[in-house]
Short mmCIF file of C-alpha atoms in Angstrom, two decimals:
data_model
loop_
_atom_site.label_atom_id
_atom_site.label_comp_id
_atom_site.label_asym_id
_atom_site.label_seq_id
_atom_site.Cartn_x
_atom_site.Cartn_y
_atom_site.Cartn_z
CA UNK A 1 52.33 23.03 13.05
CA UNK A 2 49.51 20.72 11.70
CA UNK A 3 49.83 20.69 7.88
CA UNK A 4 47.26 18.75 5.73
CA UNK A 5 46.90 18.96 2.22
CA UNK A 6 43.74 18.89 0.24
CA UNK A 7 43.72 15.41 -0.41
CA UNK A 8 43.77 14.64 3.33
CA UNK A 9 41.19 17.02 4.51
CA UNK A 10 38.99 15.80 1.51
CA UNK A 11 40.05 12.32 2.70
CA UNK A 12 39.12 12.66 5.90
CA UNK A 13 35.34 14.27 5.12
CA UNK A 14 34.62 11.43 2.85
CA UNK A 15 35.61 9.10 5.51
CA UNK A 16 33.10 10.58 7.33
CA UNK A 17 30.22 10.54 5.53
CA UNK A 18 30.94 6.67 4.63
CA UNK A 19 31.09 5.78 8.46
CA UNK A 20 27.66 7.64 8.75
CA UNK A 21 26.43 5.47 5.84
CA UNK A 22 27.74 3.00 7.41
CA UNK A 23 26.24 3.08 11.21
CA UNK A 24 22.84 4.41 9.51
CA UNK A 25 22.57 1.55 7.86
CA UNK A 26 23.96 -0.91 11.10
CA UNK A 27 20.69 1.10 12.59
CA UNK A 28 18.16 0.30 10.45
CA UNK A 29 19.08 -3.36 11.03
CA UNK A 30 18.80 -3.46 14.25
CA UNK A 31 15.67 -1.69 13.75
CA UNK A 32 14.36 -4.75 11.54
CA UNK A 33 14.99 -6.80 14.63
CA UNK A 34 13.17 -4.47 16.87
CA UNK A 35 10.00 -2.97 15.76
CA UNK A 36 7.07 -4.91 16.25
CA UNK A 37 5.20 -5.72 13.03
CA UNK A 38 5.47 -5.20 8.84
CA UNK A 39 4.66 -1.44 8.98
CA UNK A 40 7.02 -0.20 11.35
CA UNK A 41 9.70 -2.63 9.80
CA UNK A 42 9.64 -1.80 6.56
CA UNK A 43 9.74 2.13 8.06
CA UNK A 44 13.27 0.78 8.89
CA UNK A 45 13.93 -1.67 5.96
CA UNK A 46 13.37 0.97 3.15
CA UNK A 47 14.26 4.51 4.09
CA UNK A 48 16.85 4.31 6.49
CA UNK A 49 18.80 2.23 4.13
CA UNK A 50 17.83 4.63 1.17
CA UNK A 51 19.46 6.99 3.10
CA UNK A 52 22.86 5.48 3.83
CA UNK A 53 23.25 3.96 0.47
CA UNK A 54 22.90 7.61 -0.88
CA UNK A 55 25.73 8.36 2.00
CA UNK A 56 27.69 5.99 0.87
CA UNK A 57 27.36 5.94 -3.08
CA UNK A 58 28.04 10.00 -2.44
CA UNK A 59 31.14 9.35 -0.38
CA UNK A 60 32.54 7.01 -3.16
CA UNK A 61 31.62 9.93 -5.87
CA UNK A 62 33.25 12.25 -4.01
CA UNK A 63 36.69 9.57 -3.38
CA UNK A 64 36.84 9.14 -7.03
CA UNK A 65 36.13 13.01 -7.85
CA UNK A 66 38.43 14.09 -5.27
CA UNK A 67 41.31 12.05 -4.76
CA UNK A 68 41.24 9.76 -8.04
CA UNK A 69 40.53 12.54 -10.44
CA UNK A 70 37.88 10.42 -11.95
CA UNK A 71 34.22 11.59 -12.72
CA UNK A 72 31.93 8.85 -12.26
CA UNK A 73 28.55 9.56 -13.81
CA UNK A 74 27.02 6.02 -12.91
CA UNK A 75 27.37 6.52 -9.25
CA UNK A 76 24.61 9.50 -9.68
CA UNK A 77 22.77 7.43 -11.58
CA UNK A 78 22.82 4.85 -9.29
CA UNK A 79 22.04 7.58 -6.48
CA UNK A 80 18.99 8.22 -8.67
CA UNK A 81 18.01 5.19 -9.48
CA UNK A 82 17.39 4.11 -5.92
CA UNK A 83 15.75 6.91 -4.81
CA UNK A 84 13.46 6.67 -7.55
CA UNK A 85 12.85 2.61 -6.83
CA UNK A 86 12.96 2.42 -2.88
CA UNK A 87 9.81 4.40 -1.96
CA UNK A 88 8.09 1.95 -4.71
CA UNK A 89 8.93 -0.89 -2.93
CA UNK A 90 8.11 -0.19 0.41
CA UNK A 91 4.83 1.24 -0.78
CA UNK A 92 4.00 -1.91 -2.65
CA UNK A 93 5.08 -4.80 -0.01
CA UNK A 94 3.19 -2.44 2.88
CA UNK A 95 0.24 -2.47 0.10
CA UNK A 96 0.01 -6.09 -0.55
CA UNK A 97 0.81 -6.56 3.40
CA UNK A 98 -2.08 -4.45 4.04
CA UNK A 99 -4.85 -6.09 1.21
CA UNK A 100 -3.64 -10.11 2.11
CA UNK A 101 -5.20 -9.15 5.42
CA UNK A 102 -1.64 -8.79 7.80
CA UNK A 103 -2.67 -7.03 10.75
CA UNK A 104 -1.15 -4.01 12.78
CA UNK A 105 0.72 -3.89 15.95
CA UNK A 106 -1.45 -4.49 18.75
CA UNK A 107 -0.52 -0.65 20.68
CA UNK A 108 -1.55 1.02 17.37
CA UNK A 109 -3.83 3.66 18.02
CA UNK A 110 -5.18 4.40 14.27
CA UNK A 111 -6.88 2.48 11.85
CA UNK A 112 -8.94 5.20 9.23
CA UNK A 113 -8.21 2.56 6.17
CA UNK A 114 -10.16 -0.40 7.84
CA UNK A 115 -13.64 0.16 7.10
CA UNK A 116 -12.08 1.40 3.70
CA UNK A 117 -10.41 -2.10 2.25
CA UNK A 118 -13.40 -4.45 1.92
CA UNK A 119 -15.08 -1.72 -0.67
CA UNK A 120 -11.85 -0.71 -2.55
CA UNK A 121 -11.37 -4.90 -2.98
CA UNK A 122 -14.35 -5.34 -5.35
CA UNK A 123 -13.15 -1.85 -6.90
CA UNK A 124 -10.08 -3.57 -7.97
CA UNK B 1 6.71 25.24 -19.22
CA UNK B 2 8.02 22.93 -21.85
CA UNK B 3 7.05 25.05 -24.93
CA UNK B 4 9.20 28.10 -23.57
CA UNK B 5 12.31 26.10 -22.66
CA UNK B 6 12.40 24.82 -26.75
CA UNK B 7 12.28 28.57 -27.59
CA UNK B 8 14.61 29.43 -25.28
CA UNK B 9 16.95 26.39 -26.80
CA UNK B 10 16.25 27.63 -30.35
CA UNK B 11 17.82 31.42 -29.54
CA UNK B 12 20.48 29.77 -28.16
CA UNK B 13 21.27 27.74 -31.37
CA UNK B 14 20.04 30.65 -33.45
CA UNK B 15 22.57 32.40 -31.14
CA UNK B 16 25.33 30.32 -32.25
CA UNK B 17 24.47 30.28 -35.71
CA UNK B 18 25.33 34.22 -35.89
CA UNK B 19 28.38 34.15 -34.20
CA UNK B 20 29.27 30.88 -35.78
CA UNK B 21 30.94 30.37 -32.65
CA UNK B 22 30.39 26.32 -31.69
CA UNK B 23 31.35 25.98 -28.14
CA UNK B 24 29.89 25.47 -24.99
CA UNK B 25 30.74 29.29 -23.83
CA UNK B 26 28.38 30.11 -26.64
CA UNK B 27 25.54 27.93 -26.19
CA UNK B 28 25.27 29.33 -22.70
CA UNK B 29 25.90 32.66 -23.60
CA UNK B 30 23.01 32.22 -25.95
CA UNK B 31 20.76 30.84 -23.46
CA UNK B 32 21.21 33.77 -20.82
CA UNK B 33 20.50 35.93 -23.82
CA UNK B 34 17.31 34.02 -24.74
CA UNK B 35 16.22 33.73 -20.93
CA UNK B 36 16.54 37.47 -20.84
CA UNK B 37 14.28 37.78 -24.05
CA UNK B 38 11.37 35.39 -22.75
CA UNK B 39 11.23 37.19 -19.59
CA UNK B 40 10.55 40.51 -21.61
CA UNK B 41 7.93 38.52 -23.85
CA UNK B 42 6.65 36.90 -20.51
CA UNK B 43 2.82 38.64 -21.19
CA UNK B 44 2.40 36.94 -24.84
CA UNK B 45 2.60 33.39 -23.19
CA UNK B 46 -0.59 31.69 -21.66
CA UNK B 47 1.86 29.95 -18.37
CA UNK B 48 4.33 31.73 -16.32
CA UNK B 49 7.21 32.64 -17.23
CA UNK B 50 9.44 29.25 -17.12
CA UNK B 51 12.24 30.05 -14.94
CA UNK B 52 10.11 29.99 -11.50
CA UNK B 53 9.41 26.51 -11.85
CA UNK B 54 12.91 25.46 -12.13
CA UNK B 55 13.32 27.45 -8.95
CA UNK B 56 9.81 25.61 -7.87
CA UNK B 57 11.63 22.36 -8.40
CA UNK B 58 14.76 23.19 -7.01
CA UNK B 59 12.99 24.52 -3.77
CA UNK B 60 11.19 21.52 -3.65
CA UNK B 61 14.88 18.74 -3.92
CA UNK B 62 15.88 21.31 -1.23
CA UNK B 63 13.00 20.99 1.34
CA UNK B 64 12.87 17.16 0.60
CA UNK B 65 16.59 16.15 1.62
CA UNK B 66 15.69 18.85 4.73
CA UNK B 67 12.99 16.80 5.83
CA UNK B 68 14.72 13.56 4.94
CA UNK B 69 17.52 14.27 7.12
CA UNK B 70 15.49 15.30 10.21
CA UNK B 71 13.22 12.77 10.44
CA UNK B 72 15.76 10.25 9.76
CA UNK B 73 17.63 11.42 12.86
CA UNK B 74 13.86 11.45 14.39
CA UNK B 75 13.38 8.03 13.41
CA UNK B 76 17.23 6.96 14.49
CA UNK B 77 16.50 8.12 18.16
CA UNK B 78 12.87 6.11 18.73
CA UNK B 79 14.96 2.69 17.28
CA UNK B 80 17.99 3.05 19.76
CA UNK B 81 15.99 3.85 22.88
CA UNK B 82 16.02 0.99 25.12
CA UNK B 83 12.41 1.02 25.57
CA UNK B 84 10.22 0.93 22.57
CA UNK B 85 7.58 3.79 23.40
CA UNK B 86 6.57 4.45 19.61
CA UNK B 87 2.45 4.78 18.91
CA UNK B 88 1.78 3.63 15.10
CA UNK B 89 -1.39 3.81 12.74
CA UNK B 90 -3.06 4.37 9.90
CA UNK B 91 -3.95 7.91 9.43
CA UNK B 92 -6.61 8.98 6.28
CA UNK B 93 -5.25 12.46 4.70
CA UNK B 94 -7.05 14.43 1.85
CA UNK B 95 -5.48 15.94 -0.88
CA UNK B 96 -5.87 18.80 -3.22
CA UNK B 97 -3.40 17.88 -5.90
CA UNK B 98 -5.59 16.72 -9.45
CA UNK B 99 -2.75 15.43 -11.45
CA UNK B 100 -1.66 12.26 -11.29
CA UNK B 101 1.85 12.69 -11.63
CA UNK B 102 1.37 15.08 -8.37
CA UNK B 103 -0.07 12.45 -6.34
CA UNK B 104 3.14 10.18 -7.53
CA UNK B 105 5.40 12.59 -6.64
CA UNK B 106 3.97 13.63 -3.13
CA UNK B 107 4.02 9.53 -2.34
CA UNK B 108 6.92 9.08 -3.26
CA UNK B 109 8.25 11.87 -1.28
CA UNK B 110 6.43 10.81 1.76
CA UNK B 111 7.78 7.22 1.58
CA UNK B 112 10.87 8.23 1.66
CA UNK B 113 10.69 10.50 4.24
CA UNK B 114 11.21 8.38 7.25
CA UNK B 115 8.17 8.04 9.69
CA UNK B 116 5.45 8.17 7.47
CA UNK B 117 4.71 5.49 4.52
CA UNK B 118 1.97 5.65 1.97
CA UNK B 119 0.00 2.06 2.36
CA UNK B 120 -3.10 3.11 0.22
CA UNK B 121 -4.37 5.68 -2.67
CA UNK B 122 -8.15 5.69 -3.01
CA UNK B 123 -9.32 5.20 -6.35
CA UNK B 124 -10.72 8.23 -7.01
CA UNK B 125 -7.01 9.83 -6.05
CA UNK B 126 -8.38 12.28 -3.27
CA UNK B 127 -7.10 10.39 0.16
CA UNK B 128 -3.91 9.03 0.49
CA UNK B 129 -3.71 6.68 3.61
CA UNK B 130 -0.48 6.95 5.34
CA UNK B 131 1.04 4.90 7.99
CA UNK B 132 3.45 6.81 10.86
CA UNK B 133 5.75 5.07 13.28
CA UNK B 134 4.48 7.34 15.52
CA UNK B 135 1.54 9.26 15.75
CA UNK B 136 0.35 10.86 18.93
CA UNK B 137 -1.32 13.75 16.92
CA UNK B 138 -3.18 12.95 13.87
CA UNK B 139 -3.39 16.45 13.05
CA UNK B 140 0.44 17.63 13.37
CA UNK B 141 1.30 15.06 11.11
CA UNK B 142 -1.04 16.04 8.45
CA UNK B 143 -0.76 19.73 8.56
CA UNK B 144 3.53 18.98 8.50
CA UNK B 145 2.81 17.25 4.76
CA UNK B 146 0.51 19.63 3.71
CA UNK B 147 2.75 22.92 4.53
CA UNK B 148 6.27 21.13 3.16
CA UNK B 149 5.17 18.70 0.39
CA UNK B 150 2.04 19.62 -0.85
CA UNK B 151 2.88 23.46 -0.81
CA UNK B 152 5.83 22.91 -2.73
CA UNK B 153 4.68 20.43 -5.53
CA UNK B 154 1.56 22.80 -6.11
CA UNK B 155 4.17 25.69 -6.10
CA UNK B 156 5.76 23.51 -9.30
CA UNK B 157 2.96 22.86 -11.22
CA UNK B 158 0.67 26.04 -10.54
#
């Protein structure tokens, strides 16, 4: 008879959800070595890591919650801090990427903001 | 929306105040009382009655991490194939939102959602110009933000 008390079963579903963090983030590495040019890496570079460091920041909440009877409040503020900081980021390199003239990946098949930049330059 | 949750604070406290009962127990207590009174006086106030947009905004955390999570996996699959097959650009997308805390929030939320990132807002803050990892139909991926985001954020502030 398999008998596991709540700390183990809550042990084992944090575990969990840190290893996802964990290879989610692993992916979006390798994803910075593979994609092609700034746009598609910085896909990769900002979100999927957004994503696992909520993973992981959640998993620790949880560990100290949980199993060290400890309510962090700073790990959801850290949670929201991020999310409210990444998207920023990305938007703002893939911005300046975009005015200083970096060009796209040769197979990309749209380009609607090209004939746009030259006019929104002297706007700005 | 703001202006109805002070009231609704104020009969909790006033709530309090006649019980003279200072606990937490009470302040809520008070506040289910006073939520039940506003949405009797719901007519006499020029908005809606406050408690839909909560739910507005709680729909709207809900469809986000949804749509996080999917694409995420989406985006997941097109890195570990062993051939690279993905089609990127620049697509131009128009939206209705006026406010500009709305056109924030919907960039924000499409940044983050994995596939599609915001590289331009036009000036006059009516196109948003959005790069996707991979785009074989323009129009799929704009009518997917219109019917989750966009929906939902006008849903909050209507």
């Amino acid at each position: 008879m398999l008998s596991l008390s709540v700390n183990e079963i809550s042990g084992l579903i944090i575990g969990i959800i840190v290893f996802l963090g964990s290879v989610l983030s692993l992916i979006s590495a390798i994803g910075l070595v593979r994609l092609p040019d700034i746009y598609t890496r910085s896909h990769a570079a900002t979100k999927s890591a957004t994503l696992s460091v909520l993973c992981i920041l959640f998993g620790l909440f949880l560990f100290f919650t949980v199993i060290k009877d400890y309510v962090s409040a700073r790990i959801l503020l850290g949670i929201v801090f991020v999310f409210i900081t990444a998207p920023v980021g990305g938007h703002l390199i893939s911005r300046a990427a975009y005015h200083s003239g970096v060009s796209l990946w040769e197979s990309s098949i749209h380009d609607e903001l090209n004939g746009k930049k030259d006019k929104q330059h002297t706007s700005s | 929306m703001s202006f109805q949750l002070i009231i609704n604070l104020i009969i909790a406290v006033i709530w309090m105040f006649l019980n003279n009962a200072w606990t937490v127990s009470g302040l809520v207590s008070g506040y289910v009382i006073g939520l039940g009174i506003l949405f009797l006086l719901r007519n006499f106030f020029p908005s809606r009655f406050y408690f839909i947009g909560v739910m507005a905004i709680l729909k709207l955390i809900v469809i986000f991490l949804k749509e996080l999570i999917l694409s995420s996996v989406e985006v997941m699959g097109q890195i570990m194939q062993p051939k690279l097959n993905i089609q990127p650009g620049i697509f131009a997308m128009d939206i209705k939102l006026k406010k500009e805390w709305e056109v924030t929030v919907l960039s924000c939320l499409i940044t983050l959602t994995p596939g599609t990132l915001v590289v331009d807002v036009s000036p006059d803050n009516k196109t948003l110009y959005i790069h996707a990892m991979h785009l074989p139909d323009v129009e799929k991926a704009k009518s997917d933000i219109k019917n989750t985001f966009e929906k939902a954020i006008q849903g909050v502030s209507r």
